[in-house]
Amino acid sequence: MCGRFINTNKINKLKKIFDIKQNNESLEDTLSYNIAPSNNVNIIINNAYLQIEKAEWGIKYKIPSNFREKQNQQYKTFINARLETITDKILFKESFFKKRCLIPANGWYEWAIIKEKKIPYFIEVSSQETIYFAGIWKFSNFKLSQKKNFSIITKTANQLIYDIHHRMPVILTYSEAMQFMEENKEIYLKKNFISIIEKDLNFYPVSKYVNSPMNDSNICIKPITIKKYGHDISTNV
């Protein structure tokens, strides 16, 4: 899965990259070294043309009253959508074909279990290079507001990072991102999709400082040294 990530891309930078002419003065940068579910994030959507909009991380599903384990639990939140089954799920299918989005990022976190302890790792391409997560979005409640929620599409992790976590976000280069966002590219993301930048993934352990969503600084991505099988490691599992 993907449950935390970082984004250091300012709106003006994204506008230049994607040639976005949008002029929305109320839109603010959502820069963070520790983005967590329910946070508001700037995403890129295709609404006849590419534009940047703020959306909440996590698509919400209203649980029928007779299926609620707890009466006060009205909604279930999905921060990820599996690529392998995305066209089979009623909650995701329409969005996959009609409401795709890009989530700008510079890396993400996963927690590996080492000696029965959960160790956070930061995963990136090169040195915090800008990448794009493939995503889908929905209106929170179209009748009440234009507010949007999004989920990150995930897939089976590649061999480089599988030992850290068995799932990973679908990552895209700029070129791949543009193809994904084209309306006529309905089946661009095959179930076995592999980005050309997956082979360039770099990863290293970071401190438990990142465990709290309240901590938001570059300390979150500072490498640490841990011991595994009696050896110090800092850049590989």
mmCIF file with all atom_site columns, N, CA, C and O in Angstrom, residues 7 28 35 53 55 58 75 103 113 132 142 149 153 160 165 167 191 219:
data_model
loop_
_atom_site.group_PDB
_atom_site.id
_atom_site.type_symbol
_atom_site.label_atom_id
_atom_site.label_alt_id
_atom_site.label_comp_id
_atom_site.label_asym_id
_atom_site.label_entity_id
_atom_site.label_seq_id
_atom_site.pdbx_PDB_ins_code
_atom_site.Cartn_x
_atom_site.Cartn_y
_atom_site.Cartn_z
_atom_site.occupancy
_atom_site.B_iso_or_equiv
_atom_site.pdbx_formal_charge
_atom_site.auth_seq_id
_atom_site.auth_comp_id
_atom_site.auth_asym_id
_atom_site.auth_atom_id
_atom_site.pdbx_PDB_model_num
ATOM 1  N N  . ASN A 1 7   ? 5.713   15.620 -0.812  1.00 0.00 ? 7   ASN A N  1
ATOM 2  C CA . ASN A 1 7   ? 5.541   16.437 -2.007  1.00 0.00 ? 7   ASN A CA 1
ATOM 3  C C  . ASN A 1 7   ? 6.184   17.790 -1.758  1.00 0.00 ? 7   ASN A C  1
ATOM 4  O O  . ASN A 1 7   ? 5.784   18.516 -0.841  1.00 0.00 ? 7   ASN A O  1
ATOM 5  N N  . GLU A 1 28  ? -3.421  27.117 -2.806  1.00 0.00 ? 28  GLU A N  1
ATOM 6  C CA . GLU A 1 28  ? -2.153  27.257 -2.110  1.00 0.00 ? 28  GLU A CA 1
ATOM 7  C C  . GLU A 1 28  ? -1.312  25.999 -2.267  1.00 0.00 ? 28  GLU A C  1
ATOM 8  O O  . GLU A 1 28  ? -1.829  24.911 -2.510  1.00 0.00 ? 28  GLU A O  1
ATOM 9  N N  . ILE A 1 35  ? 2.887   13.522 4.280   1.00 0.00 ? 35  ILE A N  1
ATOM 10 C CA . ILE A 1 35  ? 1.475   13.579 3.897   1.00 0.00 ? 35  ILE A CA 1
ATOM 11 C C  . ILE A 1 35  ? 0.789   12.292 4.330   1.00 0.00 ? 35  ILE A C  1
ATOM 12 O O  . ILE A 1 35  ? 1.251   11.198 4.013   1.00 0.00 ? 35  ILE A O  1
ATOM 13 N N  . GLU A 1 53  ? -6.159  20.920 -8.693  1.00 0.00 ? 53  GLU A N  1
ATOM 14 C CA . GLU A 1 53  ? -7.218  21.101 -7.713  1.00 0.00 ? 53  GLU A CA 1
ATOM 15 C C  . GLU A 1 53  ? -6.809  20.475 -6.389  1.00 0.00 ? 53  GLU A C  1
ATOM 16 O O  . GLU A 1 53  ? -6.041  19.507 -6.354  1.00 0.00 ? 53  GLU A O  1
ATOM 17 N N  . ALA A 1 55  ? -7.608  18.231 -3.183  1.00 0.00 ? 55  ALA A N  1
ATOM 18 C CA . ALA A 1 55  ? -8.491  17.111 -2.876  1.00 0.00 ? 55  ALA A CA 1
ATOM 19 C C  . ALA A 1 55  ? -8.035  16.437 -1.586  1.00 0.00 ? 55  ALA A C  1
ATOM 20 O O  . ALA A 1 55  ? -6.861  16.509 -1.208  1.00 0.00 ? 55  ALA A O  1
ATOM 21 N N  . GLY A 1 58  ? -8.259  10.002 0.254   1.00 0.00 ? 58  GLY A N  1
ATOM 22 C CA . GLY A 1 58  ? -9.113  8.937  0.750   1.00 0.00 ? 58  GLY A CA 1
ATOM 23 C C  . GLY A 1 58  ? -10.522 9.027  0.191   1.00 0.00 ? 58  GLY A C  1
ATOM 24 O O  . GLY A 1 58  ? -11.270 9.943  0.535   1.00 0.00 ? 58  GLY A O  1
ATOM 25 N N  . TYR A 1 75  ? -18.809 5.739  7.361   1.00 0.00 ? 75  TYR A N  1
ATOM 26 C CA . TYR A 1 75  ? -18.026 5.681  6.126   1.00 0.00 ? 75  TYR A CA 1
ATOM 27 C C  . TYR A 1 75  ? -16.779 4.809  6.288   1.00 0.00 ? 75  TYR A C  1
ATOM 28 O O  . TYR A 1 75  ? -16.225 4.697  7.380   1.00 0.00 ? 75  TYR A O  1
ATOM 29 N N  . ILE A 1 103 ? -0.929  12.459 -8.779  1.00 0.00 ? 103 ILE A N  1
ATOM 30 C CA . ILE A 1 103 ? -0.551  12.992 -7.476  1.00 0.00 ? 103 ILE A CA 1
ATOM 31 C C  . ILE A 1 103 ? 0.949   13.248 -7.508  1.00 0.00 ? 103 ILE A C  1
ATOM 32 O O  . ILE A 1 103 ? 1.755   12.305 -7.490  1.00 0.00 ? 103 ILE A O  1
ATOM 33 N N  . ILE A 1 113 ? 9.349   -4.941 8.458   1.00 0.00 ? 113 ILE A N  1
ATOM 34 C CA . ILE A 1 113 ? 9.440   -5.616 9.749   1.00 0.00 ? 113 ILE A CA 1
ATOM 35 C C  . ILE A 1 113 ? 10.807  -6.288 9.844   1.00 0.00 ? 113 ILE A C  1
ATOM 36 O O  . ILE A 1 113 ? 11.113  -7.215 9.089   1.00 0.00 ? 113 ILE A O  1
ATOM 37 N N  . TYR A 1 132 ? 5.085   10.926 -10.329 1.00 0.00 ? 132 TYR A N  1
ATOM 38 C CA . TYR A 1 132 ? 3.637   11.099 -10.257 1.00 0.00 ? 132 TYR A CA 1
ATOM 39 C C  . TYR A 1 132 ? 2.986   9.763  -9.931  1.00 0.00 ? 132 TYR A C  1
ATOM 40 O O  . TYR A 1 132 ? 3.260   8.758  -10.583 1.00 0.00 ? 132 TYR A O  1
ATOM 41 N N  . PHE A 1 142 ? -21.492 15.221 -4.522  1.00 0.00 ? 142 PHE A N  1
ATOM 42 C CA . PHE A 1 142 ? -21.706 16.160 -5.618  1.00 0.00 ? 142 PHE A CA 1
ATOM 43 C C  . PHE A 1 142 ? -22.890 17.096 -5.369  1.00 0.00 ? 142 PHE A C  1
ATOM 44 O O  . PHE A 1 142 ? -22.881 18.254 -5.758  1.00 0.00 ? 142 PHE A O  1
ATOM 45 N N  . ASN A 1 149 ? -12.230 13.814 -3.437  1.00 0.00 ? 149 ASN A N  1
ATOM 46 C CA . ASN A 1 149 ? -11.396 12.872 -2.695  1.00 0.00 ? 149 ASN A CA 1
ATOM 47 C C  . ASN A 1 149 ? -10.656 12.001 -3.709  1.00 0.00 ? 149 ASN A C  1
ATOM 48 O O  . ASN A 1 149 ? -11.176 11.727 -4.788  1.00 0.00 ? 149 ASN A O  1
ATOM 49 N N  . ILE A 1 153 ? -3.451  4.593  -6.876  1.00 0.00 ? 153 ILE A N  1
ATOM 50 C CA . ILE A 1 153 ? -3.482  3.252  -7.445  1.00 0.00 ? 153 ILE A CA 1
ATOM 51 C C  . ILE A 1 153 ? -2.193  2.515  -7.067  1.00 0.00 ? 153 ILE A C  1
ATOM 52 O O  . ILE A 1 153 ? -1.098  3.063  -7.198  1.00 0.00 ? 153 ILE A O  1
ATOM 53 N N  . LEU A 1 160 ? 13.087  -4.872 -6.174  1.00 0.00 ? 160 LEU A N  1
ATOM 54 C CA . LEU A 1 160 ? 13.957  -3.985 -5.414  1.00 0.00 ? 160 LEU A CA 1
ATOM 55 C C  . LEU A 1 160 ? 13.427  -3.709 -4.013  1.00 0.00 ? 160 LEU A C  1
ATOM 56 O O  . LEU A 1 160 ? 14.187  -3.663 -3.045  1.00 0.00 ? 160 LEU A O  1
ATOM 57 N N  . HIS A 1 165 ? 7.979   -3.857 1.496   1.00 0.00 ? 165 HIS A N  1
ATOM 58 C CA . HIS A 1 165 ? 6.521   -3.999 1.479   1.00 0.00 ? 165 HIS A CA 1
ATOM 59 C C  . HIS A 1 165 ? 6.120   -4.630 0.152   1.00 0.00 ? 165 HIS A C  1
ATOM 60 O O  . HIS A 1 165 ? 6.736   -4.361 -0.877  1.00 0.00 ? 165 HIS A O  1
ATOM 61 N N  . ARG A 1 167 ? 3.462   -4.168 -1.615  1.00 0.00 ? 167 ARG A N  1
ATOM 62 C CA . ARG A 1 167 ? 2.716   -3.291 -2.517  1.00 0.00 ? 167 ARG A CA 1
ATOM 63 C C  . ARG A 1 167 ? 3.475   -1.981 -2.699  1.00 0.00 ? 167 ARG A C  1
ATOM 64 O O  . ARG A 1 167 ? 4.285   -1.584 -1.849  1.00 0.00 ? 167 ARG A O  1
ATOM 65 N N  . LYS A 1 191 ? -2.739  -4.408 -16.112 1.00 0.00 ? 191 LYS A N  1
ATOM 66 C CA . LYS A 1 191 ? -2.612  -4.966 -14.765 1.00 0.00 ? 191 LYS A CA 1
ATOM 67 C C  . LYS A 1 191 ? -1.170  -5.307 -14.410 1.00 0.00 ? 191 LYS A C  1
ATOM 68 O O  . LYS A 1 191 ? -0.827  -5.402 -13.242 1.00 0.00 ? 191 LYS A O  1
ATOM 69 N N  . ILE A 1 219 ? 13.575  16.254 8.474   1.00 0.00 ? 219 ILE A N  1
ATOM 70 C CA . ILE A 1 219 ? 14.080  15.236 9.399   1.00 0.00 ? 219 ILE A CA 1
ATOM 71 C C  . ILE A 1 219 ? 13.440  13.887 9.061   1.00 0.00 ? 219 ILE A C  1
ATOM 72 O O  . ILE A 1 219 ? 14.047  12.828 9.255   1.00 0.00 ? 219 ILE A O  1
#
